[in-house]
Amino acid sequence: MNRVTCETAKKNNTYDITIGNNLLKNADKYISRFIKGKKVAIITDSNVAPLYADILKDALSAYQVFTFIFPAGEASKNFSTINSIYSFLCENDFTREDTLIALGGGVTGDMCGFAAATYLRGVPFIQIPTTLLSDVDSSVGGKTGYDLPCGKNLIGAFYQPKAVLIDTDLLTTLKPETVSDGMAEVIKTALLSDKDMFDLISEKQLDLTEMITRCVHFKSTIVQADELDSGIRGILNLGHTFGHAIEKLGNYKTYSHGQGVAIGTVIACKIGEKLGLTKKGIADLAKNTFEAYGLPTLPPYSAQEIFGALKNDKKANSSGIKLVLLNDIGSAFLHQTDFDTLEKLLTEVI
Ligand code: GLY
């Protein structure tokens, strides 16, 4: 079992991320010191609830446990679900002392975190992620929120959890494509973090606990440096500008988030190489590693289609867009580019 500490100064909260196997069954041992009141609400979805909600409930038998289940999927990530969580908490007389637990993937964690940030102006919450993607990314760092019909994650708050419990056993029930999806964020993190980690992942040398620990440790250092996402935290979006465009062009059905990130990261590396800013050969290294984990790397749309879709990206500004580029593995930076240059670069690399 490993432990990483995330210290977030602005929101004044330091929390531990515990990573290992066989943790859910013994959740009380790891999280009860953060539960001050008598009541706990497990917020989970219709896929995860039948597998894990009772195990968690049994582990927390010292508390009065309530379970809120919503239909699994991104379509539930809206204000209607948040409103139902508020009503559920109100009907069960939850106070500021009571605790919410997000048991699920990114959709669950983001919504439970937002409900916790806003109900009674803030109640404690704990993250128990159940997908690789939420283990290594969304459960750490305090980004919470929900989607609007005109865009994803447009409403939100920074609100840090009291603890994160990552049980690697929970990944055994995932479909292989869901694991691949998470591997895209793992490989992205390795490219941002260091060559040693990248090589170990490319060679499939790290066990799950070690791989997740290294990702979470890297993310924590970035979150600690820029909790409110006004600078360096932006590098965590490596490949995401192009990835989001690809997800959007496929109506969020054809390409998953991880597939978009894999294709988008290779595009970003090729653009960096074209500009002479990224060391030659990085795009090929990234491509080979994504492919080794079953992820696509070839852009399925034309440069013009991708450019059209990313022009409206919420991260775009009036003079263009900030791209995340690599000098080398382990050294990322933000590069402002205007739209005309970006369109030209895209036609050159796609
Ligand atoms: N998922 C990127 C971040 O937490 O900033």
Tab-separated table of C-alpha atoms and ligand atoms in Angstrom:
chain	number	residue	atom	x	y	z
A	1	MET	CA	0.000	0.000	0.000
A	2	ASN	CA	1.278	3.478	-0.916
A	3	ARG	CA	0.352	6.922	0.319
A	4	VAL	CA	0.685	10.298	-1.428
A	5	THR	CA	-0.134	13.587	0.289
A	6	CYS	CA	-1.689	16.495	-1.597
A	7	GLU	CA	-1.306	19.886	0.118
A	8	THR	CA	-3.563	22.583	-1.295
A	9	ALA	CA	-2.794	25.922	0.314
A	10	LYS	CA	-5.494	28.169	-1.189
A	11	LYS	CA	-8.390	26.024	-0.121
A	12	ASN	CA	-6.450	25.088	2.980
A	13	ASN	CA	-6.789	21.362	2.834
A	14	THR	CA	-4.190	18.614	2.966
A	15	TYR	CA	-5.314	15.120	2.175
A	16	ASP	CA	-3.914	11.663	1.737
A	17	ILE	CA	-4.380	9.507	-1.333
A	18	THR	CA	-4.076	5.849	-0.338
A	19	ILE	CA	-3.370	3.364	-3.133
A	20	GLY	CA	-3.341	-0.425	-2.860
A	21	ASN	CA	-5.458	-3.552	-3.069
A	22	ASN	CA	-8.138	-4.857	-0.725
A	23	LEU	CA	-8.921	-1.352	0.564
A	24	LEU	CA	-12.694	-1.053	-0.016
A	25	LYS	CA	-13.551	-3.900	2.376
A	26	ASN	CA	-11.515	-2.126	5.050
A	27	ALA	CA	-12.557	1.399	4.122
A	28	ASP	CA	-13.345	2.287	7.767
A	29	LYS	CA	-9.682	1.808	8.640
A	30	TYR	CA	-8.594	4.395	6.077
A	31	ILE	CA	-11.374	6.966	6.081
A	32	SER	CA	-13.206	6.906	9.436
A	33	ARG	CA	-10.898	9.524	10.914
A	34	PHE	CA	-12.262	11.967	8.320
A	35	ILE	CA	-15.920	11.227	9.096
A	36	LYS	CA	-16.990	13.538	11.909
A	37	GLY	CA	-20.792	13.098	11.902
A	38	LYS	CA	-22.988	10.032	12.196
A	39	LYS	CA	-24.261	9.955	8.622
A	40	VAL	CA	-22.611	9.053	5.343
A	41	ALA	CA	-24.150	9.313	1.845
A	42	ILE	CA	-22.643	7.056	-0.812
A	43	ILE	CA	-23.179	8.713	-4.201
A	44	THR	CA	-22.821	6.121	-6.941
A	45	ASP	CA	-24.216	5.040	-10.323
A	46	SER	CA	-26.277	2.125	-11.587
A	47	ASN	CA	-23.197	0.228	-12.876
A	48	VAL	CA	-21.068	0.552	-9.747
A	49	ALA	CA	-23.788	0.196	-7.090
A	50	PRO	CA	-24.505	-3.532	-7.628
A	51	LEU	CA	-20.773	-4.333	-7.539
A	52	TYR	CA	-19.438	-2.262	-4.664
A	53	ALA	CA	-22.032	-0.220	-2.717
A	54	ASP	CA	-22.825	-2.999	-0.216
A	55	ILE	CA	-19.139	-3.744	0.399
A	56	LEU	CA	-18.589	-0.089	1.306
A	57	LYS	CA	-21.785	0.043	3.357
A	58	ASP	CA	-20.710	-3.022	5.368
A	59	ALA	CA	-17.266	-1.511	5.962
A	60	LEU	CA	-18.936	1.621	7.350
A	61	SER	CA	-21.369	-0.190	9.645
A	62	ALA	CA	-20.459	2.200	12.493
A	63	TYR	CA	-22.369	4.954	10.609
A	64	GLN	CA	-25.862	5.500	9.330
A	65	VAL	CA	-25.260	4.930	5.615
A	66	PHE	CA	-27.562	6.227	2.849
A	67	THR	CA	-27.054	5.361	-0.822
A	68	PHE	CA	-27.996	7.584	-3.763
A	69	ILE	CA	-27.876	5.829	-7.161
A	70	PHE	CA	-28.190	7.638	-10.511
A	71	PRO	CA	-28.241	6.162	-14.053
A	72	ALA	CA	-24.642	5.548	-15.205
A	73	GLY	CA	-23.259	7.727	-17.989
A	74	GLU	CA	-22.257	11.247	-18.994
A	75	ALA	CA	-25.932	12.028	-19.810
A	76	SER	CA	-26.603	12.086	-16.034
A	77	LYS	CA	-23.952	14.744	-15.392
A	78	ASN	CA	-26.432	17.604	-15.197
A	79	PHE	CA	-28.197	19.887	-12.781
A	80	SER	CA	-31.208	17.578	-12.556
A	81	THR	CA	-29.033	14.863	-10.931
A	82	ILE	CA	-27.329	17.430	-8.670
A	83	ASN	CA	-30.753	18.712	-7.610
A	84	SER	CA	-31.859	15.150	-6.793
A	85	ILE	CA	-28.714	14.730	-4.642
A	86	TYR	CA	-29.578	17.968	-2.769
A	87	SER	CA	-33.143	16.720	-2.160
A	88	PHE	CA	-31.844	13.329	-1.002
A	89	LEU	CA	-29.492	14.975	1.502
A	90	CYS	CA	-32.208	17.343	2.713
A	91	GLU	CA	-34.828	14.580	3.098
A	92	ASN	CA	-32.338	12.563	5.154
A	93	ASP	CA	-31.443	15.565	7.375
A	94	PHE	CA	-27.764	15.744	6.404
A	95	THR	CA	-25.865	18.416	8.322
A	96	ARG	CA	-22.472	20.033	7.753
A	97	GLU	CA	-20.899	17.355	9.950
A	98	ASP	CA	-22.026	14.521	7.698
A	99	THR	CA	-19.971	13.154	4.831
A	100	LEU	CA	-20.544	12.324	1.156
A	101	ILE	CA	-18.562	9.557	-0.540
A	102	ALA	CA	-18.145	9.456	-4.323
A	103	LEU	CA	-18.003	5.775	-5.303
A	104	GLY	CA	-17.485	5.644	-9.075
A	105	GLY	CA	-15.718	7.140	-12.070
A	106	GLY	CA	-15.225	10.740	-13.106
A	107	VAL	CA	-18.916	11.566	-13.588
A	108	THR	CA	-19.712	10.407	-10.044
A	109	GLY	CA	-16.680	12.092	-8.470
A	110	ASP	CA	-17.293	15.410	-10.240
A	111	MET	CA	-20.988	15.522	-9.320
A	112	CYS	CA	-20.601	14.278	-5.753
A	113	GLY	CA	-17.800	16.826	-5.257
A	114	PHE	CA	-19.957	19.640	-6.611
A	115	ALA	CA	-22.903	18.649	-4.420
A	116	ALA	CA	-20.512	18.549	-1.431
A	117	ALA	CA	-19.055	21.967	-2.341
A	118	THR	CA	-22.465	23.616	-2.474
A	119	TYR	CA	-24.850	21.791	-0.112
A	120	LEU	CA	-25.054	23.873	3.098
A	121	ARG	CA	-22.148	25.906	1.573
A	122	GLY	CA	-19.880	22.891	1.912
A	123	VAL	CA	-19.914	19.447	3.491
A	124	PRO	CA	-16.940	17.029	3.628
A	125	PHE	CA	-16.517	14.470	0.879
A	126	ILE	CA	-14.256	11.507	0.133
A	127	GLN	CA	-13.332	10.091	-3.272
A	128	ILE	CA	-13.329	6.334	-3.892
A	129	PRO	CA	-12.674	6.127	-7.654
A	130	THR	CA	-13.534	2.937	-9.538
A	131	THR	CA	-11.939	3.526	-12.972
A	132	LEU	CA	-8.295	3.941	-13.951
A	133	LEU	CA	-9.078	7.348	-15.432
A	134	SER	CA	-10.600	8.627	-12.192
A	135	ASP	CA	-7.801	6.979	-10.147
A	136	VAL	CA	-5.065	8.891	-11.934
A	137	ASP	CA	-6.840	12.112	-12.828
A	138	SER	CA	-10.278	13.264	-11.737
A	139	SER	CA	-10.278	12.019	-8.125
A	140	VAL	CA	-7.256	14.194	-7.257
A	141	GLY	CA	-7.131	17.982	-7.470
A	142	GLY	CA	-10.602	19.156	-6.509
A	143	LYS	CA	-12.172	19.900	-9.900
A	144	THR	CA	-15.897	19.299	-9.437
A	145	GLY	CA	-18.886	20.152	-11.590
A	146	TYR	CA	-21.432	19.136	-14.189
A	147	ASP	CA	-22.266	19.651	-17.878
A	148	LEU	CA	-24.619	22.128	-19.548
A	149	PRO	CA	-26.414	21.259	-22.810
A	150	CYS	CA	-23.990	23.628	-24.614
A	151	GLY	CA	-20.777	22.147	-23.202
A	152	LYS	CA	-19.068	19.760	-20.799
A	153	ASN	CA	-17.971	20.808	-17.287
A	154	LEU	CA	-19.159	24.390	-17.743
A	155	ILE	CA	-20.421	24.667	-14.155
A	156	GLY	CA	-18.068	23.788	-11.327
A	157	ALA	CA	-16.082	24.608	-8.242
A	158	PHE	CA	-12.648	23.814	-6.880
A	159	TYR	CA	-13.365	21.747	-3.794
A	160	GLN	CA	-10.828	19.308	-2.401
A	161	PRO	CA	-11.807	15.932	-0.901
A	162	LYS	CA	-10.868	14.993	2.669
A	163	ALA	CA	-9.283	11.748	1.437
A	164	VAL	CA	-8.938	9.616	-1.700
A	165	LEU	CA	-8.993	5.822	-1.470
A	166	ILE	CA	-7.805	3.992	-4.595
A	167	ASP	CA	-8.440	0.240	-4.438
A	168	THR	CA	-6.781	-1.400	-7.458
A	169	ASP	CA	-9.021	-4.477	-7.035
A	170	LEU	CA	-11.937	-2.391	-8.315
A	171	LEU	CA	-10.292	-2.213	-11.734
A	172	THR	CA	-10.694	-5.969	-12.270
A	173	THR	CA	-14.383	-5.585	-13.204
A	174	LEU	CA	-13.696	-2.959	-15.894
A	175	LYS	CA	-14.035	-3.706	-19.604
A	176	PRO	CA	-10.615	-3.757	-21.399
A	177	GLU	CA	-11.567	-0.624	-23.366
A	178	THR	CA	-12.278	1.271	-20.137
A	179	VAL	CA	-8.809	0.309	-18.851
A	180	SER	CA	-7.267	1.480	-22.173
A	181	ASP	CA	-9.120	4.742	-21.782
A	182	GLY	CA	-7.437	5.306	-18.417
A	183	MET	CA	-4.066	4.285	-19.853
A	184	ALA	CA	-4.221	7.322	-22.158
A	185	GLU	CA	-4.096	9.602	-19.085
A	186	VAL	CA	-1.361	7.415	-17.560
A	187	ILE	CA	0.812	7.706	-20.694
A	188	LYS	CA	0.068	11.451	-20.912
A	189	THR	CA	1.211	11.786	-17.276
A	190	ALA	CA	4.381	9.808	-17.960
A	191	LEU	CA	5.217	12.087	-20.919
A	192	LEU	CA	4.794	15.117	-18.651
A	193	SER	CA	6.562	13.562	-15.685
A	194	ASP	CA	9.860	11.829	-16.528
A	195	LYS	CA	11.639	9.503	-18.953
A	196	ASP	CA	12.132	6.763	-16.373
A	197	MET	CA	8.382	6.482	-15.749
A	198	PHE	CA	7.656	6.693	-19.491
A	199	ASP	CA	10.097	3.872	-20.259
A	200	LEU	CA	8.756	1.659	-17.472
A	201	ILE	CA	5.204	2.144	-18.750
A	202	SER	CA	6.200	1.598	-22.380
A	203	GLU	CA	7.893	-1.646	-21.324
A	204	LYS	CA	4.906	-2.610	-19.095
A	205	GLN	CA	7.220	-2.919	-16.104
A	206	LEU	CA	5.129	-1.163	-13.443
A	207	ASP	CA	2.481	-2.912	-11.376
A	208	LEU	CA	-0.867	-1.137	-10.993
A	209	THR	CA	-0.218	0.256	-7.523
A	210	GLU	CA	3.175	1.678	-8.508
A	211	MET	CA	1.865	3.092	-11.796
A	212	ILE	CA	-1.111	4.811	-10.154
A	213	THR	CA	1.073	6.081	-7.293
A	214	ARG	CA	3.513	7.726	-9.695
A	215	CYS	CA	0.650	9.371	-11.637
A	216	VAL	CA	-1.054	10.619	-8.480
A	217	HIS	CA	2.237	11.902	-7.089
A	218	PHE	CA	2.905	13.872	-10.273
A	219	LYS	CA	-0.619	15.273	-10.367
A	220	SER	CA	-0.405	16.289	-6.699
A	221	THR	CA	2.795	18.272	-7.275
A	222	ILE	CA	1.115	20.192	-10.117
A	223	VAL	CA	-2.084	20.781	-8.124
A	224	GLN	CA	-0.042	21.995	-5.147
A	225	ALA	CA	1.762	24.483	-7.401
A	226	ASP	CA	-1.393	25.796	-9.098
A	227	GLU	CA	-4.515	24.645	-7.322
A	228	LEU	CA	-6.871	27.046	-9.101
A	229	ASP	CA	-5.617	26.272	-12.621
A	230	SER	CA	-4.259	29.673	-13.585
A	231	GLY	CA	-0.880	28.552	-14.951
A	232	ILE	CA	1.201	25.393	-14.773
A	233	ARG	CA	-1.812	23.116	-14.091
A	234	GLY	CA	-2.686	23.724	-17.750
A	235	ILE	CA	0.043	21.251	-18.793
A	236	LEU	CA	-2.217	18.426	-17.551
A	237	ASN	CA	-4.234	19.150	-20.697
A	238	LEU	CA	-1.523	17.764	-22.997
A	239	GLY	CA	-3.357	16.419	-26.064
A	240	HIS	CA	-6.735	17.544	-24.742
A	241	THR	CA	-7.406	20.461	-27.137
A	242	PHE	CA	-7.166	18.154	-30.149
A	243	GLY	CA	-8.669	15.268	-28.188
A	244	HIS	CA	-11.776	17.259	-27.266
A	245	ALA	CA	-12.183	18.295	-30.922
A	246	ILE	CA	-12.066	14.609	-31.953
A	247	GLU	CA	-14.547	13.607	-29.215
A	248	LYS	CA	-16.864	16.421	-30.329
A	249	LEU	CA	-16.637	15.511	-34.045
A	250	GLY	CA	-17.673	11.971	-33.101
A	251	ASN	CA	-20.618	13.339	-31.051
A	252	TYR	CA	-18.963	11.953	-27.886
A	253	LYS	CA	-19.901	8.429	-29.089
A	254	THR	CA	-17.333	7.372	-31.692
A	255	TYR	CA	-14.219	8.300	-29.671
A	256	SER	CA	-13.829	8.045	-25.898
A	257	HIS	CA	-11.941	10.637	-23.882
A	258	GLY	CA	-8.836	8.446	-23.669
A	259	GLN	CA	-8.870	7.745	-27.417
A	260	GLY	CA	-9.143	11.493	-28.080
A	261	VAL	CA	-6.246	12.191	-25.683
A	262	ALA	CA	-4.042	9.556	-27.359
A	263	ILE	CA	-4.636	10.920	-30.878
A	264	GLY	CA	-4.427	14.516	-29.592
A	265	THR	CA	-1.140	13.968	-27.757
A	266	VAL	CA	0.516	12.554	-30.872
A	267	ILE	CA	-0.732	15.586	-32.874
A	268	ALA	CA	0.684	17.942	-30.193
A	269	CYS	CA	4.066	16.161	-30.295
A	270	LYS	CA	4.164	16.338	-34.104
A	271	ILE	CA	3.346	20.069	-34.018
A	272	GLY	CA	6.084	20.598	-31.413
A	273	GLU	CA	8.562	18.759	-33.622
A	274	LYS	CA	7.463	20.763	-36.691
A	275	LEU	CA	8.067	23.992	-34.759
A	276	GLY	CA	11.503	22.744	-33.693
A	277	LEU	CA	10.426	22.992	-30.041
A	278	THR	CA	10.026	19.282	-29.298
A	279	LYS	CA	12.960	16.861	-29.497
A	280	LYS	CA	12.742	14.790	-32.685
A	281	GLY	CA	11.346	11.297	-32.189
A	282	ILE	CA	9.045	12.056	-29.219
A	283	ALA	CA	5.903	11.821	-31.388
A	284	ASP	CA	6.924	8.305	-32.492
A	285	LEU	CA	7.733	7.217	-28.928
A	286	ALA	CA	4.336	8.480	-27.747
A	287	LYS	CA	2.553	6.844	-30.709
A	288	ASN	CA	4.177	3.442	-30.093
A	289	THR	CA	3.299	3.493	-26.393
A	290	PHE	CA	-0.348	4.489	-26.917
A	291	GLU	CA	-0.651	1.747	-29.548
A	292	ALA	CA	0.933	-0.820	-27.203
A	293	TYR	CA	-2.039	-0.219	-24.889
A	294	GLY	CA	-4.645	-0.553	-27.651
A	295	LEU	CA	-5.199	3.155	-28.201
A	296	PRO	CA	-5.669	4.778	-31.623
A	297	THR	CA	-3.161	7.419	-32.752
A	298	LEU	CA	-4.210	8.341	-36.294
A	299	PRO	CA	-6.480	11.375	-36.633
A	300	PRO	CA	-9.830	10.133	-38.003
A	301	TYR	CA	-10.802	13.592	-39.299
A	302	SER	CA	-9.186	16.097	-41.641
A	303	ALA	CA	-7.072	19.007	-40.399
A	304	GLN	CA	-9.894	21.384	-41.439
A	305	GLU	CA	-12.506	19.419	-39.451
A	306	ILE	CA	-10.316	19.296	-36.333
A	307	PHE	CA	-9.453	23.002	-36.656
A	308	GLY	CA	-13.158	23.901	-37.035
A	309	ALA	CA	-14.074	21.946	-33.904
A	310	LEU	CA	-11.281	23.292	-31.692
A	311	LYS	CA	-11.795	26.965	-32.617
A	312	ASN	CA	-14.738	26.963	-30.222
A	313	ASP	CA	-12.860	25.122	-27.469
A	314	LYS	CA	-13.571	26.733	-24.097
A	315	LYS	CA	-9.811	27.148	-23.606
A	316	ALA	CA	-9.513	29.275	-26.777
A	317	ASN	CA	-8.988	33.023	-26.333
A	318	SER	CA	-9.560	35.911	-28.760
A	319	SER	CA	-6.008	35.750	-30.129
A	320	GLY	CA	-5.808	31.988	-30.507
A	321	ILE	CA	-5.190	29.086	-28.168
A	322	LYS	CA	-2.542	27.933	-25.687
A	323	LEU	CA	-1.192	24.530	-26.707
A	324	VAL	CA	0.608	22.208	-24.322
A	325	LEU	CA	3.880	21.133	-25.942
A	326	LEU	CA	6.874	19.113	-24.778
A	327	ASN	CA	10.519	20.120	-25.057
A	328	ASP	CA	11.302	16.541	-24.150
A	329	ILE	CA	9.731	13.833	-22.014
A	330	GLY	CA	9.390	15.353	-18.539
A	331	SER	CA	9.468	18.961	-19.724
A	332	ALA	CA	6.191	20.556	-20.846
A	333	PHE	CA	5.261	24.168	-21.499
A	334	LEU	CA	2.340	26.278	-22.711
A	335	HIS	CA	2.691	27.766	-26.189
A	336	GLN	CA	0.348	30.493	-27.386
A	337	THR	CA	-0.479	30.240	-31.083
A	338	ASP	CA	-2.821	32.224	-33.315
A	339	PHE	CA	-5.531	30.418	-35.280
A	340	ASP	CA	-3.985	30.937	-38.745
A	341	THR	CA	-0.679	29.383	-37.652
A	342	LEU	CA	-2.489	26.525	-35.931
A	343	GLU	CA	-4.559	25.747	-39.033
A	344	LYS	CA	-1.382	25.662	-41.156
A	345	LEU	CA	0.420	23.436	-38.616
A	346	LEU	CA	-2.506	21.022	-38.486
A	347	THR	CA	-2.532	20.625	-42.269
A	348	GLU	CA	1.199	19.887	-42.124
A	349	VAL	CA	1.011	17.138	-39.490
A	350	ILE	CA	-2.299	15.433	-40.403
B	1	GLY	N1	-7.810	17.039	-15.356
B	1	GLY	C1	-6.944	18.145	-15.345
B	1	GLY	C2	-6.885	18.847	-14.025
B	1	GLY	O1	-7.301	18.319	-13.017
B	1	GLY	O2	-6.443	19.978	-13.995
